Short mmCIF file of C-alpha atoms in Angstrom, two decimals:
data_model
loop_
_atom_site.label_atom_id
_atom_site.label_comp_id
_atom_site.label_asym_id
_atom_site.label_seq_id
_atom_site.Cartn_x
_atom_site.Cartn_y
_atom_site.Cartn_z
CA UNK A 1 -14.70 105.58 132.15
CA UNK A 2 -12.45 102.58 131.31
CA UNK A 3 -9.54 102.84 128.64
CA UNK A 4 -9.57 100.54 125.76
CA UNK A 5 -6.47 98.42 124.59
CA UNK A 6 -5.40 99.06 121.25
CA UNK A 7 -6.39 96.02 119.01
CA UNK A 8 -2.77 94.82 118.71
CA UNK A 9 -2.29 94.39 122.59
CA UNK A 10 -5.91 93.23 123.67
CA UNK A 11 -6.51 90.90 121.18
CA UNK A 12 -3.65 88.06 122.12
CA UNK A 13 -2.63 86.85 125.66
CA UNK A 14 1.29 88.00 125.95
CA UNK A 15 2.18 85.42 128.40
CA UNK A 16 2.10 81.04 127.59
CA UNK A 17 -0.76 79.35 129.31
CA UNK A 18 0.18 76.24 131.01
CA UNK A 19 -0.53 72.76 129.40
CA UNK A 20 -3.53 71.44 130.33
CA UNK A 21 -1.95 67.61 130.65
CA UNK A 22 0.19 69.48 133.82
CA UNK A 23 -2.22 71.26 135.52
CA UNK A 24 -5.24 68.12 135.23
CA UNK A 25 -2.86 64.95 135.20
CA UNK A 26 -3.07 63.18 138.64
CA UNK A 27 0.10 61.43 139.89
CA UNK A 28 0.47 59.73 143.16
CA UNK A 29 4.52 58.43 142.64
CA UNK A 30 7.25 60.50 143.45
CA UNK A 31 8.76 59.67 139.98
CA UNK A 32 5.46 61.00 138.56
CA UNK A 33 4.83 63.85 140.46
CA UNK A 34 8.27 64.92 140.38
CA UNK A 35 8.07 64.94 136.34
CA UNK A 36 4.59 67.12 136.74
CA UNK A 37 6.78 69.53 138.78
CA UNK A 38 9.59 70.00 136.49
CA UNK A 39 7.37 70.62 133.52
CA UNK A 40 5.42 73.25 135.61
CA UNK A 41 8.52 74.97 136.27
CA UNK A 42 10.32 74.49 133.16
CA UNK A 43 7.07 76.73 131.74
CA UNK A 44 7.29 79.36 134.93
CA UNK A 45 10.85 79.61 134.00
CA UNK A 46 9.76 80.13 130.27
CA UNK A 47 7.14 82.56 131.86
CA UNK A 48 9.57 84.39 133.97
CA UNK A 49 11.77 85.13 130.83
CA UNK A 50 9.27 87.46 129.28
CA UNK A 51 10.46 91.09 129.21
CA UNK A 52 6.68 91.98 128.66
CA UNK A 53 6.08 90.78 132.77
CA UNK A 54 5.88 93.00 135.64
CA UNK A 55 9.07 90.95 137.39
CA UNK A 56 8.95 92.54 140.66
CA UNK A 57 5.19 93.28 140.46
CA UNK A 58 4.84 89.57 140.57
CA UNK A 59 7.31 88.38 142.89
CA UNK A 60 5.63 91.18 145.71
CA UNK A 61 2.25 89.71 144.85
CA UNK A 62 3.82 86.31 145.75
CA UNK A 63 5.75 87.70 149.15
CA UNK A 64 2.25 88.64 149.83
CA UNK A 65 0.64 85.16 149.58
CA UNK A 66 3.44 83.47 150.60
CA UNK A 67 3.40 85.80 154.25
CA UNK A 68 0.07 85.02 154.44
CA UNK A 69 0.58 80.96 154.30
CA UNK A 70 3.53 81.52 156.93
CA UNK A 71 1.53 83.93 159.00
CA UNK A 72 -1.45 80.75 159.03
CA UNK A 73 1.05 77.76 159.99
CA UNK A 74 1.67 80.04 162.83
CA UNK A 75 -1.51 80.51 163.93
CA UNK A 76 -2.50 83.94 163.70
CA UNK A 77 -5.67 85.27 162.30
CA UNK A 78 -4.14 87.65 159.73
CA UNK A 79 -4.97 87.81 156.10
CA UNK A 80 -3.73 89.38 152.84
CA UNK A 81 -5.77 92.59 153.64
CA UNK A 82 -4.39 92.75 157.28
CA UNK A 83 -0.77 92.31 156.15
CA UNK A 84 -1.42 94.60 153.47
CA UNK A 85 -2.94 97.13 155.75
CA UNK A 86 -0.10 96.37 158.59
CA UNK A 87 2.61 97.20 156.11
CA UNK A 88 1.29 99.62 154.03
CA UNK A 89 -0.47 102.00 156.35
CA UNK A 90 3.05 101.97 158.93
CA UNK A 91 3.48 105.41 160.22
CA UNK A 92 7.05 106.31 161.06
CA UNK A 93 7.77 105.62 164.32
CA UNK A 94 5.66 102.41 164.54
CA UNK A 95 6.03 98.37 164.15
CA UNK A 96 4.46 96.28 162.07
CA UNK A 97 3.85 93.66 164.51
CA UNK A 98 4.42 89.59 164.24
CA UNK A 99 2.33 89.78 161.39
CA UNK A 100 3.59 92.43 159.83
CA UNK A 101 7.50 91.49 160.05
CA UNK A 102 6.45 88.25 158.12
CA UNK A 103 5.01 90.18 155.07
CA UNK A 104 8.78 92.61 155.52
CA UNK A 105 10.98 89.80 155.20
CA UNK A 106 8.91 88.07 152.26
CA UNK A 107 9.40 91.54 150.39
CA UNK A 108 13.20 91.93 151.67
CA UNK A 109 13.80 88.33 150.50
CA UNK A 110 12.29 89.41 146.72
CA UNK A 111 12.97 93.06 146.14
CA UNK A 112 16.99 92.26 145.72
CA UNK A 113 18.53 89.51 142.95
CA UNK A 114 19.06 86.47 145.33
CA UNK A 115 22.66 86.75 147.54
CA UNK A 116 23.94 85.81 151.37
CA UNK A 117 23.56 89.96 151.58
CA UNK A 118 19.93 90.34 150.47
CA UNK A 119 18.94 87.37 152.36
CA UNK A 120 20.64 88.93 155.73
CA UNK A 121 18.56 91.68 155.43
CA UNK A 122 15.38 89.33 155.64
CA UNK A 123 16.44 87.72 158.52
CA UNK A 124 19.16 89.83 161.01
CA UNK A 125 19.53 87.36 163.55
CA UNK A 126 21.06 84.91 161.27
CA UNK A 127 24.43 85.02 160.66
CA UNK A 128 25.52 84.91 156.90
CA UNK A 129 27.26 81.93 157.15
CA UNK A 130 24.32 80.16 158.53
CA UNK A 131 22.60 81.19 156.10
CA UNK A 132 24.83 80.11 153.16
CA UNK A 133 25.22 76.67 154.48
CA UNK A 134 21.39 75.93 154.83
CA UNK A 135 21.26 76.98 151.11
CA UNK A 136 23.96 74.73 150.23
CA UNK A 137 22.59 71.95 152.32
CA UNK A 138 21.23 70.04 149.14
CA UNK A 139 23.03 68.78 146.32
CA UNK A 140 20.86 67.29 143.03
CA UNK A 141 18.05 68.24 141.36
CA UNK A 142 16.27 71.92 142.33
CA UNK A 143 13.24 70.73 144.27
CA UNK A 144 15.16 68.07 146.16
CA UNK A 145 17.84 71.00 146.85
CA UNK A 146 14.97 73.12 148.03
CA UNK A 147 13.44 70.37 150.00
CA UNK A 148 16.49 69.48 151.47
CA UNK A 149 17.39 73.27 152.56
CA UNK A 150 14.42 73.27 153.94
CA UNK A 151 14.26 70.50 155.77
CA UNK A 152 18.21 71.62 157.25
CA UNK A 153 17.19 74.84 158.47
CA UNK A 154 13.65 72.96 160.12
CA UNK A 155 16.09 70.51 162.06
CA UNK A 156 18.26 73.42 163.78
CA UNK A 157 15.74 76.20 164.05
CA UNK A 158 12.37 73.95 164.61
CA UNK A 159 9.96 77.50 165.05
CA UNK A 160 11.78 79.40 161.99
CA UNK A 161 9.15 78.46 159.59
CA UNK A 162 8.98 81.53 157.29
CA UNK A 163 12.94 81.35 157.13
CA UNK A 164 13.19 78.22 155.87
CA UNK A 165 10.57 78.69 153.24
CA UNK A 166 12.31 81.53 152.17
CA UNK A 167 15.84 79.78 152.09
CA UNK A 168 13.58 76.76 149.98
CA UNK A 169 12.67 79.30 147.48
CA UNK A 170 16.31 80.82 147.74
CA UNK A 171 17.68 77.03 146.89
CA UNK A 172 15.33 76.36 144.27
CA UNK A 173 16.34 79.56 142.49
CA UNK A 174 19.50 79.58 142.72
CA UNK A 175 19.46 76.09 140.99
CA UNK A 176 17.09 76.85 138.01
CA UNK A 177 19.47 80.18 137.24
CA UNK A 178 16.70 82.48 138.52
CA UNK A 179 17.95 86.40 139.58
CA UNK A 180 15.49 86.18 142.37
CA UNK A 181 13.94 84.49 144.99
CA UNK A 182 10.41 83.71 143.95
CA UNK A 183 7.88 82.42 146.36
CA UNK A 184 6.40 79.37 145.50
CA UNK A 185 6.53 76.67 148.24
CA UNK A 186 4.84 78.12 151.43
CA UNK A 187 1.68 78.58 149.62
CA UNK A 188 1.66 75.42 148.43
CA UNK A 189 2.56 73.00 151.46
CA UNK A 190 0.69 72.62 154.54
CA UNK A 191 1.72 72.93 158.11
CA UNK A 192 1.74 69.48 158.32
CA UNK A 193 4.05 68.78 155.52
CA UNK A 194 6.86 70.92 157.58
CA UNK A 195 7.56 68.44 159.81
CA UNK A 196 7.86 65.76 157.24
CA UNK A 197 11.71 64.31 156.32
CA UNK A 198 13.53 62.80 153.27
CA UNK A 199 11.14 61.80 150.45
CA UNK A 200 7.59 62.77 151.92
CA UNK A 201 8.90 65.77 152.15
CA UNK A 202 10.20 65.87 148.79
CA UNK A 203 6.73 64.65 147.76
CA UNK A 204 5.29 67.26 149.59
CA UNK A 205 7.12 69.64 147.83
CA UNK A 206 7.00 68.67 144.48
CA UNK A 207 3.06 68.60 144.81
CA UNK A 208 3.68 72.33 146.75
CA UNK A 209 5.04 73.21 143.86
CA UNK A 210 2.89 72.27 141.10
CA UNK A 211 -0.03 73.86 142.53
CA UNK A 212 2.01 77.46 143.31
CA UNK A 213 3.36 77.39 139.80
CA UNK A 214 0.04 77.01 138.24
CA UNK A 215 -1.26 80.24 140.52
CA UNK A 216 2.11 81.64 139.49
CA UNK A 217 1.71 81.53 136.14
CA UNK A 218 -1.99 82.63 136.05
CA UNK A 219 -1.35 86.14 138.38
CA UNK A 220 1.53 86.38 135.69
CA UNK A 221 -0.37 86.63 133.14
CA UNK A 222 -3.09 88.82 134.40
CA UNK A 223 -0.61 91.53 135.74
CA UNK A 224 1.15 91.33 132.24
CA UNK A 225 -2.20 92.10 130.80
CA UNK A 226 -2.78 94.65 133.54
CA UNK A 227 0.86 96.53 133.28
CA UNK A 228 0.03 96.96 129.87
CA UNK A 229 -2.67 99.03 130.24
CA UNK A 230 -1.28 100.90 132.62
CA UNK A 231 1.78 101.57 130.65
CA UNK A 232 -0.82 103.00 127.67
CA UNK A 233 -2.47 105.44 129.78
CA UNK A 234 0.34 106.63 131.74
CA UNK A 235 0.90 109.20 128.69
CA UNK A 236 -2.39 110.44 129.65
CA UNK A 237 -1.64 111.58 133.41
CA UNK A 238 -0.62 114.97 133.17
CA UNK A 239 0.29 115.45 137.07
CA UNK A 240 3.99 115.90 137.37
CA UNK A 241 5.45 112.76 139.23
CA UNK A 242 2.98 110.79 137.58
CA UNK A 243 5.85 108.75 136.14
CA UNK A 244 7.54 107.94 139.27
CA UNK A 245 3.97 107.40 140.46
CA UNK A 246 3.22 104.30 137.73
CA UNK A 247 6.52 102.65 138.39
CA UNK A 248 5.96 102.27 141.73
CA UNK A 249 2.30 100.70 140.84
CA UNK A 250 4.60 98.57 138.92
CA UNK A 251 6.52 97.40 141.27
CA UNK A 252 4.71 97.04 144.12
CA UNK A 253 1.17 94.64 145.35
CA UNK A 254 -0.08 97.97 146.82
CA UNK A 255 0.23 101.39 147.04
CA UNK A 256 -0.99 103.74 149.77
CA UNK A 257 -1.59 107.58 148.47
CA UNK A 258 0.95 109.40 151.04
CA UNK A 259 3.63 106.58 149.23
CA UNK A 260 3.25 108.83 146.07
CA UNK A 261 5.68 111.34 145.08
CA UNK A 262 3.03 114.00 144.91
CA UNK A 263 1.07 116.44 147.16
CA UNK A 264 -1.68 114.52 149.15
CA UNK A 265 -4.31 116.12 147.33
CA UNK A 266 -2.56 115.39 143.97
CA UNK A 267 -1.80 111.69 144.87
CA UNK A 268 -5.02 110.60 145.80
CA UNK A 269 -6.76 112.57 142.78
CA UNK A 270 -4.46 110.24 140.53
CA UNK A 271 -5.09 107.04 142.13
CA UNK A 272 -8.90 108.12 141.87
CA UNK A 273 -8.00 108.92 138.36
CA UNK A 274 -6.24 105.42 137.31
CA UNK A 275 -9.21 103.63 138.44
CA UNK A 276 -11.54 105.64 136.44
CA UNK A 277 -9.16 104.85 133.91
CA UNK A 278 -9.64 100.82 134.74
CA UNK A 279 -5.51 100.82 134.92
CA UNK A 280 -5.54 100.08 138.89
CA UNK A 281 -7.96 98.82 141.41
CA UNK A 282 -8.76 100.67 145.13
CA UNK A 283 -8.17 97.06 147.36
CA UNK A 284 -9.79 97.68 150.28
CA UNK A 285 -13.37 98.94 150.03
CA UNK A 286 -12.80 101.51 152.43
CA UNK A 287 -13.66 105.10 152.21
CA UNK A 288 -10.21 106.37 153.84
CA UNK A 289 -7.09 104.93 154.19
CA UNK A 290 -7.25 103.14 151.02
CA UNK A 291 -4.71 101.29 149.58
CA UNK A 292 -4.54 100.59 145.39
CA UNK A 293 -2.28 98.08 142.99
CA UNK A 294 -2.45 96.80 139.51
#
């Protein structure tokens, strides 16, 4: 059984779309492109305002696809459900693997507002000053000072691809006034375009960025519209914890069971409960160790 919206919440969508002249114009200059890019995130950043939006719901589902781009460039055969699985599923004691670490920095790099500090704790073997200066290493408009922090961190540390993407995304939030990293570029460029310089790479990731914002925008929207309905039936869920329970649903791309503040038994009777309810969905297809999410 599936629980209905009330008329007054199902009826409208609660977040913008994006204008159709940005997501179906074609450019092929720099100057043009660059203008497509600012208006898509001039309407993320109108998006991202909302107080109706899951905010770190969103920005995990994004560390997810983000890890998964770096985790391709490198080479490896992993996918959302592997990194999901290699994260979620960790029993104390064990490591993630290559894999794995990729999808725990993305998260480190989101889960904190954007700082030298919370960007240390994504990547250790950096030292903080390192670190600040690659952010710095741009001056101008956001997406050049992404481009150009990522291009700085390429040139010193040629293999540390997920770092610099996650630097990019540090630079280009920091300059739009954003609390938090949020991953747009890696799932927008291709390998290729890492190795590019000065304006192809700009190009690159103005184009990057168009495309990411666009995905952005529409997983924004659906988890907006899929928070909400969790947030109506959590009234329902009589198990104690259940509380604790949704917020982390809120919060986070997926949710294993033994995660739960609850007894076993109780935890996986609510998660089999929410998606009778149609307020979260089981992600894996498997019969046992299942993970769930909005």
């Amino acid at each position: 059984m599936t629980f209905a919206l009330p008329d007054h919440i199902s009826d409208f969508d609660t977040l913008p779309r994006m204008p159709a002249w940005v997501t179906s114009m074609r450019a092929e200059t720099l100057e043009d492109v660059a203008f497509l890019s600012g208006a898509a995130l001039n309407h993320l950043h109108l998006v991202l305002s909302r107080v109706d939006l899951p905010h770190a719901l969103l920005r995990d589902r994004l560390a997810l696809r983000a890890a998964a781009a770096c985790v391709a460039f490198s080479g490896r055969p992993e996918r959302e459900a592997e990194l999901r699985d290699a994260v979620h599923l960790l029993r104390p004691g064990d490591l993630p693997g290559p894999a794995g670490e990729t999808y725990l920095a993305w998260r480190r790099a989101v889960e904190r507002p954007v700082s030298i500090k919370a960007l240390g704790r994504a990547f250790p073997a950096f030292e903080p000053g390192q670190i600040a200066a690659w952010i710095d290493a741009g001056k101008g408009a956001p997406v050049i000072r992404a481009a150009m922090a990522l291009e700085a961190v390429l040139r010193e540390a040629p293999r540390a691809d997920e770092a610099a993407l996650i630097l990019a995304d540090a630079a280009l939030a920091q300059s739009l006034g954003w609390d938090h990293v949020v991953p747009l570029l890696a799932a927008g460029l291709k390998r290729t375009d890492l190795r590019k310089q000065g304006d192809d790479l700009r190009l690159a990731c103005h184009r990057a960025l168009i495309s990411s914002v666009i995905e952005a925008v529409r997983q924004a929207a659906d988890l907006a519209r899929r928070a909400t309905l969790l947030k109506a039936v959590a009234p329902k869920l009589r198990a104690k914890g259940a509380g604790n329970a949704v917020e982390m649903f809120l919060t986070w791309d997926a949710v294993a069971p033994s995660a739960l503040p609850l007894p076993d038994r109780a935890a996986r009777r609510l998660c089999d409960r929410l998606v009778d309810l149609g307020a979260v969905r089981e992600l894996t297809g498997r019969d046992t160790f299942r993970l769930y999410g909005v």
